[in-house]
Structure formats: structure tokens, C-alpha cells
PDB file of C-alpha atoms in Angstrom:
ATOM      1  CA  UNK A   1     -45.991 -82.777 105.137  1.00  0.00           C
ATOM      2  CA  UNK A   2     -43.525 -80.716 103.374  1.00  0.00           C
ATOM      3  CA  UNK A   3     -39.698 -81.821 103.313  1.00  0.00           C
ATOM      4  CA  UNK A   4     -38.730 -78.306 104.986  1.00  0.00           C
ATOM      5  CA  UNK A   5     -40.970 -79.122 108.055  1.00  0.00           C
ATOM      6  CA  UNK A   6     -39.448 -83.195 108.113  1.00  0.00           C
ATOM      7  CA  UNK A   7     -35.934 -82.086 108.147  1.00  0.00           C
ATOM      8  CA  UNK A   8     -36.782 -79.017 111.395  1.00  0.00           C
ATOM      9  CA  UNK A   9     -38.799 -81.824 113.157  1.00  0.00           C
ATOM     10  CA  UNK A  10     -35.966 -83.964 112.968  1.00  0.00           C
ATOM     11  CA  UNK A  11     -33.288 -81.448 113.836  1.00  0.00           C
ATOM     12  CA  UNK A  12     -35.315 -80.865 117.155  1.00  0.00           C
ATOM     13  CA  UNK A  13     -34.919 -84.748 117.604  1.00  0.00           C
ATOM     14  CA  UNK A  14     -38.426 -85.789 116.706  1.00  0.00           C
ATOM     15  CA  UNK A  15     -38.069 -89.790 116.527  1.00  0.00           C
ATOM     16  CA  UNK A  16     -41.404 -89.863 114.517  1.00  0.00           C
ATOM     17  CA  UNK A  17     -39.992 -87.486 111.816  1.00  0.00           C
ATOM     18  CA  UNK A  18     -36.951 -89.746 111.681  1.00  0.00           C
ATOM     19  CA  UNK A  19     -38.793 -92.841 110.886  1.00  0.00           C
ATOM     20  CA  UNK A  20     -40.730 -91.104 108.459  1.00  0.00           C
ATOM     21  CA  UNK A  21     -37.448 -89.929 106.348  1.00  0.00           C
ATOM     22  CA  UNK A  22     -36.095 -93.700 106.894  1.00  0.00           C
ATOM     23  CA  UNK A  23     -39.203 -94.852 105.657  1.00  0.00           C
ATOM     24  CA  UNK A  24     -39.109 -92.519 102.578  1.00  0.00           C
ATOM     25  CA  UNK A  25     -35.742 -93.173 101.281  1.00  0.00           C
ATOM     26  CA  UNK A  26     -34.365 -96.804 102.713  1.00  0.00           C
ATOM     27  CA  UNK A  27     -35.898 -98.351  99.525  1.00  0.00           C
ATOM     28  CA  UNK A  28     -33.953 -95.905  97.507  1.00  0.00           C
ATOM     29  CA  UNK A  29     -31.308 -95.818  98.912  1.00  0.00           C
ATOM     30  CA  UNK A  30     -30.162 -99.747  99.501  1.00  0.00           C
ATOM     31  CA  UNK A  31     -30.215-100.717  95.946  1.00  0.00           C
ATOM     32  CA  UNK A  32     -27.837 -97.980  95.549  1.00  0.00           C
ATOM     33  CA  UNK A  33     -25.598 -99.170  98.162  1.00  0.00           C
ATOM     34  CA  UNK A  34     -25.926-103.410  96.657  1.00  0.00           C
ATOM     35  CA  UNK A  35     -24.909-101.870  93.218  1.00  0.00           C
ATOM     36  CA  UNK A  36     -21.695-100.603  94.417  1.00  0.00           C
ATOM     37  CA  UNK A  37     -20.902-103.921  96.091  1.00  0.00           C
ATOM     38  CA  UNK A  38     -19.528-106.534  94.011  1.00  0.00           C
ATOM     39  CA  UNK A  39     -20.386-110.000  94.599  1.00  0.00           C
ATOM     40  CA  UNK A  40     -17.006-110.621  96.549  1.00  0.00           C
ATOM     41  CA  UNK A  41     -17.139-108.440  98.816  1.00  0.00           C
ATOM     42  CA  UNK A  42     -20.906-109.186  99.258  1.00  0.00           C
ATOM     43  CA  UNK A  43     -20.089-111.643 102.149  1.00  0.00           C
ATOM     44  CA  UNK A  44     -18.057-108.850 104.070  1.00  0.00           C
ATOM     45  CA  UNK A  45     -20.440-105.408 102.898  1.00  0.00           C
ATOM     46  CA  UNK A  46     -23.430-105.155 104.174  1.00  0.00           C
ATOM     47  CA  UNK A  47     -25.663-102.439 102.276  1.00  0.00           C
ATOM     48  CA  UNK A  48     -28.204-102.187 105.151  1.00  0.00           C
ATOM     49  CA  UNK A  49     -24.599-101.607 107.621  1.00  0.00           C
ATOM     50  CA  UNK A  50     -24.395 -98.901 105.261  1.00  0.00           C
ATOM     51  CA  UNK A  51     -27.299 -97.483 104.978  1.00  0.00           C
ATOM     52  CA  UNK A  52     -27.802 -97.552 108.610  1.00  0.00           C
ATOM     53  CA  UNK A  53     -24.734 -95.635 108.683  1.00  0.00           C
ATOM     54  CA  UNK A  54     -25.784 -93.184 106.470  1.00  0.00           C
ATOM     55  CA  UNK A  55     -28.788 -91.963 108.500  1.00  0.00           C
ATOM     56  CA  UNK A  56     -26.975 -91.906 111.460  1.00  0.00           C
ATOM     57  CA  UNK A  57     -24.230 -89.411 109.871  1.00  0.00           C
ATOM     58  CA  UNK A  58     -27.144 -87.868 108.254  1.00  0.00           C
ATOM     59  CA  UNK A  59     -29.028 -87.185 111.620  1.00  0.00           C
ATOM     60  CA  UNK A  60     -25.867 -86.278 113.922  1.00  0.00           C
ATOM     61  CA  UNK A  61     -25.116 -83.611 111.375  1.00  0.00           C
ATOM     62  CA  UNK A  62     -28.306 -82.493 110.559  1.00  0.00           C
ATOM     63  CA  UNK A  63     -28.698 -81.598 114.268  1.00  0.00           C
ATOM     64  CA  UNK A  64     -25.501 -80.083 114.727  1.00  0.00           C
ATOM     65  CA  UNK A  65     -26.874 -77.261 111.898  1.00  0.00           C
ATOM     66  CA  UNK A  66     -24.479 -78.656 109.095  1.00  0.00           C
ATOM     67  CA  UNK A  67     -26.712 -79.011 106.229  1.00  0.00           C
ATOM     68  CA  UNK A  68     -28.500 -76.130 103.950  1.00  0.00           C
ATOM     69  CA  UNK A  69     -31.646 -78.422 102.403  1.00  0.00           C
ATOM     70  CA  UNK A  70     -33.987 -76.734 100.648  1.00  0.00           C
ATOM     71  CA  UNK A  71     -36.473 -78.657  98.978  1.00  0.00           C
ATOM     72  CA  UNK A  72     -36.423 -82.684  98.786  1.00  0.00           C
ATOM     73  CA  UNK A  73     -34.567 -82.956  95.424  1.00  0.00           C
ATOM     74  CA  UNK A  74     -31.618 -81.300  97.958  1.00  0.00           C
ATOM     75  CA  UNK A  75     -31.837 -83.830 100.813  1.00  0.00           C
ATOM     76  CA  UNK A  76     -32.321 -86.861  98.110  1.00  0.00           C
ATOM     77  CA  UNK A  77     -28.972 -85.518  96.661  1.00  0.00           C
ATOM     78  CA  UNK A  78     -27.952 -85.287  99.851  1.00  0.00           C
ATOM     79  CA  UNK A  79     -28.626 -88.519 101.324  1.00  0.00           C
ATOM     80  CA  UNK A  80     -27.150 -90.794  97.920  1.00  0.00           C
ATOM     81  CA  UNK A  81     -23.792 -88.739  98.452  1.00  0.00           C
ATOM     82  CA  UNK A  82     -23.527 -89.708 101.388  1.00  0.00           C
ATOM     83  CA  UNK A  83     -24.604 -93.706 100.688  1.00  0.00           C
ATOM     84  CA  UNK A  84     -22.237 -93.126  97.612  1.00  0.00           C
ATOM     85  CA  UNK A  85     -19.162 -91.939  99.715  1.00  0.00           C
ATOM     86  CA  UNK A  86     -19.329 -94.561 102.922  1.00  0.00           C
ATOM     87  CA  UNK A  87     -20.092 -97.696 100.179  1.00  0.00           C
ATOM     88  CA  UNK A  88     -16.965 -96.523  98.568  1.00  0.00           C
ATOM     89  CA  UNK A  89     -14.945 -95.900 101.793  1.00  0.00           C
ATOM     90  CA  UNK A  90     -16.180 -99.486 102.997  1.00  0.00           C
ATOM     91  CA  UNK A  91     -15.495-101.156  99.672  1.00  0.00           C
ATOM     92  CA  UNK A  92     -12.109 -99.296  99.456  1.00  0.00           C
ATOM     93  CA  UNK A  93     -11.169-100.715 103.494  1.00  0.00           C
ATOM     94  CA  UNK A  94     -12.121-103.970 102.050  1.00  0.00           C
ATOM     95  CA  UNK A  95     -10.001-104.117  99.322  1.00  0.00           C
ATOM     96  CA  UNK A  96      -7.003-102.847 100.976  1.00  0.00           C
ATOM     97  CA  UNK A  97      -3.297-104.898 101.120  1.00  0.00           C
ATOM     98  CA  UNK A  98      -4.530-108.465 102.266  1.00  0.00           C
ATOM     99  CA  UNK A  99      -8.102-107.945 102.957  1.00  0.00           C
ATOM    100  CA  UNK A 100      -8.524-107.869  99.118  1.00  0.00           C
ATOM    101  CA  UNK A 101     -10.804-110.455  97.376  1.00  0.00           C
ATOM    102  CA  UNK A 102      -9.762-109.700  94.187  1.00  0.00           C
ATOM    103  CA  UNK A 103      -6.585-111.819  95.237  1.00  0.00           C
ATOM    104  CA  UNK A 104      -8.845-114.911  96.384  1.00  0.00           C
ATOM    105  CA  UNK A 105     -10.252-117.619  93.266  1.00  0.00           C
ATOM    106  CA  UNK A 106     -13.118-117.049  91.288  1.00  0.00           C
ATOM    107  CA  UNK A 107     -16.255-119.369  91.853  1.00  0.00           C
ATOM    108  CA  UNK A 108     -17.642-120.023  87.930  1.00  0.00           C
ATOM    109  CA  UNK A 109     -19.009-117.439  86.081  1.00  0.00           C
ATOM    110  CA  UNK A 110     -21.252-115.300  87.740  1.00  0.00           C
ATOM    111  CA  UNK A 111     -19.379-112.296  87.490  1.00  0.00           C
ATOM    112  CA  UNK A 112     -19.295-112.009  84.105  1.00  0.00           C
ATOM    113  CA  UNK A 113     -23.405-112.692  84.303  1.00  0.00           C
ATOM    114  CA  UNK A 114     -23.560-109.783  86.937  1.00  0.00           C
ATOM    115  CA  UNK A 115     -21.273-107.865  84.374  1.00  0.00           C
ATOM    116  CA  UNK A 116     -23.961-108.918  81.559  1.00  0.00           C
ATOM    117  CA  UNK A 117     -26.882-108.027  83.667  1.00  0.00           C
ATOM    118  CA  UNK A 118     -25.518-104.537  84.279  1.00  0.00           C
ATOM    119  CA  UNK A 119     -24.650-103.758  80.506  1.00  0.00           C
ATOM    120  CA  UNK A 120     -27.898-104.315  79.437  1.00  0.00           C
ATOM    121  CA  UNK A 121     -29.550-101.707  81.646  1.00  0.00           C
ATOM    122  CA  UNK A 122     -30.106 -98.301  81.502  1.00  0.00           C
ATOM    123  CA  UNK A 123     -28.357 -96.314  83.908  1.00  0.00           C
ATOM    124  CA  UNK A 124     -30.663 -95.170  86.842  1.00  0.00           C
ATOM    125  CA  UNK A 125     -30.124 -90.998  88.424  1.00  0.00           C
ATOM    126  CA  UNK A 126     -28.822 -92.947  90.999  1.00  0.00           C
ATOM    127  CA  UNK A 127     -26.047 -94.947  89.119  1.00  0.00           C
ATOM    128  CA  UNK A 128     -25.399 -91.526  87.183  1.00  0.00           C
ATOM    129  CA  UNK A 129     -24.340 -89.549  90.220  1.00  0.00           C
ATOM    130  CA  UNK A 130     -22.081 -92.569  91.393  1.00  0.00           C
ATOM    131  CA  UNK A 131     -20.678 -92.330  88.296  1.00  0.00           C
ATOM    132  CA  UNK A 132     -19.633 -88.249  88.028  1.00  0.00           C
ATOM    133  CA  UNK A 133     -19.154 -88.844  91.703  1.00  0.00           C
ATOM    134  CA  UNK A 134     -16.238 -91.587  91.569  1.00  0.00           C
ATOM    135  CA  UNK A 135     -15.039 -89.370  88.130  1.00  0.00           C
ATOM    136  CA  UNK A 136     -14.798 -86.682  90.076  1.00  0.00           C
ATOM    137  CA  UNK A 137     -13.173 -88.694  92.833  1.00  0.00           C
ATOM    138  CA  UNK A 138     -10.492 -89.577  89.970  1.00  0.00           C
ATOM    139  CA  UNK A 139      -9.990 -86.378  88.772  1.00  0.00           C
ATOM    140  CA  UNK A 140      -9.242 -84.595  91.859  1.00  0.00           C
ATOM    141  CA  UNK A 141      -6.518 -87.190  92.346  1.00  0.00           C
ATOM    142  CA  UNK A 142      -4.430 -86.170  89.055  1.00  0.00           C
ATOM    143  CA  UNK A 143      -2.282 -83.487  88.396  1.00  0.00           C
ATOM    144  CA  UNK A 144      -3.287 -80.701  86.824  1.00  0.00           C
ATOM    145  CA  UNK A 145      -2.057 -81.270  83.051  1.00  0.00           C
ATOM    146  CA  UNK A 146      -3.519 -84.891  83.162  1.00  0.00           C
ATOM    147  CA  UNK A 147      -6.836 -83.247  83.910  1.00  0.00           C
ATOM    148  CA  UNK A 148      -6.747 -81.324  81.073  1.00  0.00           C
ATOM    149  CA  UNK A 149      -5.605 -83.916  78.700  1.00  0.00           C
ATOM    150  CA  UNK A 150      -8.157 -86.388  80.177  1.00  0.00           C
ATOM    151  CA  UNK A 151     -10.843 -83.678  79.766  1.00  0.00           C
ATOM    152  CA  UNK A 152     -10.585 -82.780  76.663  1.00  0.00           C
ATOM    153  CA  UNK A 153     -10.290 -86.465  75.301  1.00  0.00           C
ATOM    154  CA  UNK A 154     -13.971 -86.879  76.695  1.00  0.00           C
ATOM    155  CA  UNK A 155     -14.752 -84.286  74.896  1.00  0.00           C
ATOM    156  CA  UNK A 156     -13.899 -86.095  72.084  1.00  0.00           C
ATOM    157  CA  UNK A 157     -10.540 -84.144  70.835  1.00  0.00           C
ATOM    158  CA  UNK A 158      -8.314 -86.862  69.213  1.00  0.00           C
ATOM    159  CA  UNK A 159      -4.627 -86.961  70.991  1.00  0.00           C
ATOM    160  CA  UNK A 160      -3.738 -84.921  67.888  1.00  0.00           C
ATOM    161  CA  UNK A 161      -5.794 -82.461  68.788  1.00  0.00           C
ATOM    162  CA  UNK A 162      -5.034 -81.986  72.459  1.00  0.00           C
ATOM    163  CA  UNK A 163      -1.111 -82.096  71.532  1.00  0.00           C
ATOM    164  CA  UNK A 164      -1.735 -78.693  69.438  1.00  0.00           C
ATOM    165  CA  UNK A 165      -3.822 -77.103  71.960  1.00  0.00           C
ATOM    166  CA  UNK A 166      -1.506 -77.807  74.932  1.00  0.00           C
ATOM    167  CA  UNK A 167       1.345 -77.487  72.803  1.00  0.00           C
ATOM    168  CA  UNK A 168       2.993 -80.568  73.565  1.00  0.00           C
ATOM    169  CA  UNK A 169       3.923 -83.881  71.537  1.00  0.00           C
ATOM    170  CA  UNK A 170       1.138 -86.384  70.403  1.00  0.00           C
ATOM    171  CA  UNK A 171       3.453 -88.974  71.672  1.00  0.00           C
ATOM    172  CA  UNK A 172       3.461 -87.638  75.928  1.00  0.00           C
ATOM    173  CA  UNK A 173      -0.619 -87.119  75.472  1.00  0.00           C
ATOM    174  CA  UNK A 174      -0.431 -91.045  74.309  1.00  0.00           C
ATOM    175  CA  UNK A 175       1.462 -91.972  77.485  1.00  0.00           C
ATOM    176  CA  UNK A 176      -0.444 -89.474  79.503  1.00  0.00           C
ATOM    177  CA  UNK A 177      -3.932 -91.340  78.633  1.00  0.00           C
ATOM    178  CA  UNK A 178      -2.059 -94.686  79.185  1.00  0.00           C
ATOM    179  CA  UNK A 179      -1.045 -93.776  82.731  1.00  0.00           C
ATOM    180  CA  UNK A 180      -4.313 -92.516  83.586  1.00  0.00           C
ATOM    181  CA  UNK A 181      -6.276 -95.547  82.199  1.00  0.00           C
ATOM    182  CA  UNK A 182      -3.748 -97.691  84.221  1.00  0.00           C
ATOM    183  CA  UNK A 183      -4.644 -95.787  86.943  1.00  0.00           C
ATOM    184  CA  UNK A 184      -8.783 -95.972  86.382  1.00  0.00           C
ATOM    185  CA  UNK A 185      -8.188-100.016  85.640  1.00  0.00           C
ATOM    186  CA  UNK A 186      -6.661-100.315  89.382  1.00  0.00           C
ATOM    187  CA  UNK A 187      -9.337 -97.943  90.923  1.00  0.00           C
ATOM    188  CA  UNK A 188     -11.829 -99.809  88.484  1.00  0.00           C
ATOM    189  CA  UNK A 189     -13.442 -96.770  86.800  1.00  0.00           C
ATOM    190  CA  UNK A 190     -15.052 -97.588  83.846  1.00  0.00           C
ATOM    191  CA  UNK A 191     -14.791 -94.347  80.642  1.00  0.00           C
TER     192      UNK A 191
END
């Protein structure tokens, strides 16, 4: 069965055709939702919460006409947006003011195995679109000149080089790139 004819069965609330797009992407989309979840907030995130979540956004809106999928590349996109944006919302309410386990004591050193472990594997599609998602995330959330100087440094100018093309001083695109990496360190973005 095509995707086209999945996603109408489901908009007309066919349960059958909604177990059958579960069944297709749960196992893709879970891991997706664990990676996002560090191993503190492990005890208080549930991926499967999330997931579970997911597909019942996904459905509500699907039947209320708001999506435009065209092929399954589309509704995989689709569906790992979504998974991206409520594991981040839910990781976000847990780290919030006092709820935050960042401010409660380490137990040995699995974190820095977990940190290890992730290193030394290649990045998965997945883990790709998390990444340009929370970057874009980031950069939405800066003014406009920091954009630009934070652009064109991953582009690979040297703060020389931005300072002559924005026309300011090498010494405010230093501070600029200092501010922002204080500000990717807190939202833990990794450049």
C-alpha cells in the first residue's frame, strides 16, 4: 500500500491504517527520542510518553487537514520533527528552575562513557536533522548581526575576516562568538 493511500485512510479515521503507520515508524522513531534524553533525566522522560505523544499530535492534525504529505520521505520528515520538537519541549520542562538535574550529584562515570559511546559513532539522518533542527532553534533566537557573524564563522571565515566584511572591529566579532558560545554551552549545543 502506497503512503498517499495510508495517510487518506487514516484521515477518514481508519484504526487499521493507524496501527499500520505506528507499526512502520515506532522503531524509528524511539531511538530518536532515547538519544535526546540524557541519562538524568532518563528516570523522569519517557521516550515511549513521547512517542505516544507524537502520533497522537500527528493523527489529531492530520484529520483536521493540516498536513501537505506527499510521498513517505515527507511524512518520515514529518513525523521525526515532530519527535524532535516534543523531546526537546519535555527535556527543556525538565530542566527548568528547580526541576533541573543538572543541579543534583553525579553517580560515577557513566556520562562521560555515554559521551564516549556517542563520539565514536557516525551520525545517523536522524541525529543530523536534530542537529540543524536545534541550530536552527539557536539561530532564530539571536539577533540579527550575531547570525551573521556566527554564520559566516561556520563557514570557516577567521574573525579577521568577518570584521572586514561587516565592517566592524576583530575585537566585538571576538566577544560576539564568546557570547554566543556562552549561550550554546547553557542550551548545550554542541559546534
Amino acid at each position: 500500500m502506497s503512503t498517499d493511500d495510508l495517510v487518506q485512510r487514516c484521515r477518514r479515521g481508519d484504526q487499521q491504517a493507524a496501527r499500520e503507520l505506528v507499526d512502520a515508524y515506532i522503531e524509528k522513531l524511539l531511538p530518536l527520542a532515547r538519544r535526546r534524553i540524557s541519562q538524568r533525566l532518563a528516570s523522569r522522560v519517557d521516550a515511549e510518553d513521547i512517542v505516544q505523544s507524537v502520533f497522537r499530535t500527528f493523527f489529531a492534525r492530520l484529520k483536521d487537514d493540516q498536513f501537505e504529505i506527499r510521498d513517505r520521505d515527507d511524512l518520515h520528515r514529518l513525523l521525526v520533527r515532530i519527535t524532535l520538537h516534543k523531546t526537546l519541549r519535555q527535556i527543556a520542562h525538565h530542566k527548568a528552575a528547580k526541576r533541573d538535574p543538572n543541579q543534583e550529584i553525579g553517580q560515577g562515570n557513566s556520562s562521560q562513557e555515554r559521551l564516549l559511546q556517542i563520539l565514536a559513532n557516525e551520525p545517523t539522518p536522524e541525529d543530523s536533522v536534530c542537529f540543524l533542527d536545534q541550530l536552527e532553534h539557536f539561530l532564530e533566537r539571536l539577533p540579527a548581526e550575531d547570525r551573521r557573524i556566527l554564520e559566516l564563522r561556520l563557514d570557516g571565515y577567521s574573525t579577521e575576516e568577518i570584521a572586514e566584511q561587516l565592517g566592524t572591529y576583530d575585537r566585538k566579532v571576538r566577544r560576539v562568538l564568546e557570547r554566543i558560545r556562552d549561550l550554546a554551552n547553557r542550551d548545550q549545543i554542541l559546534f
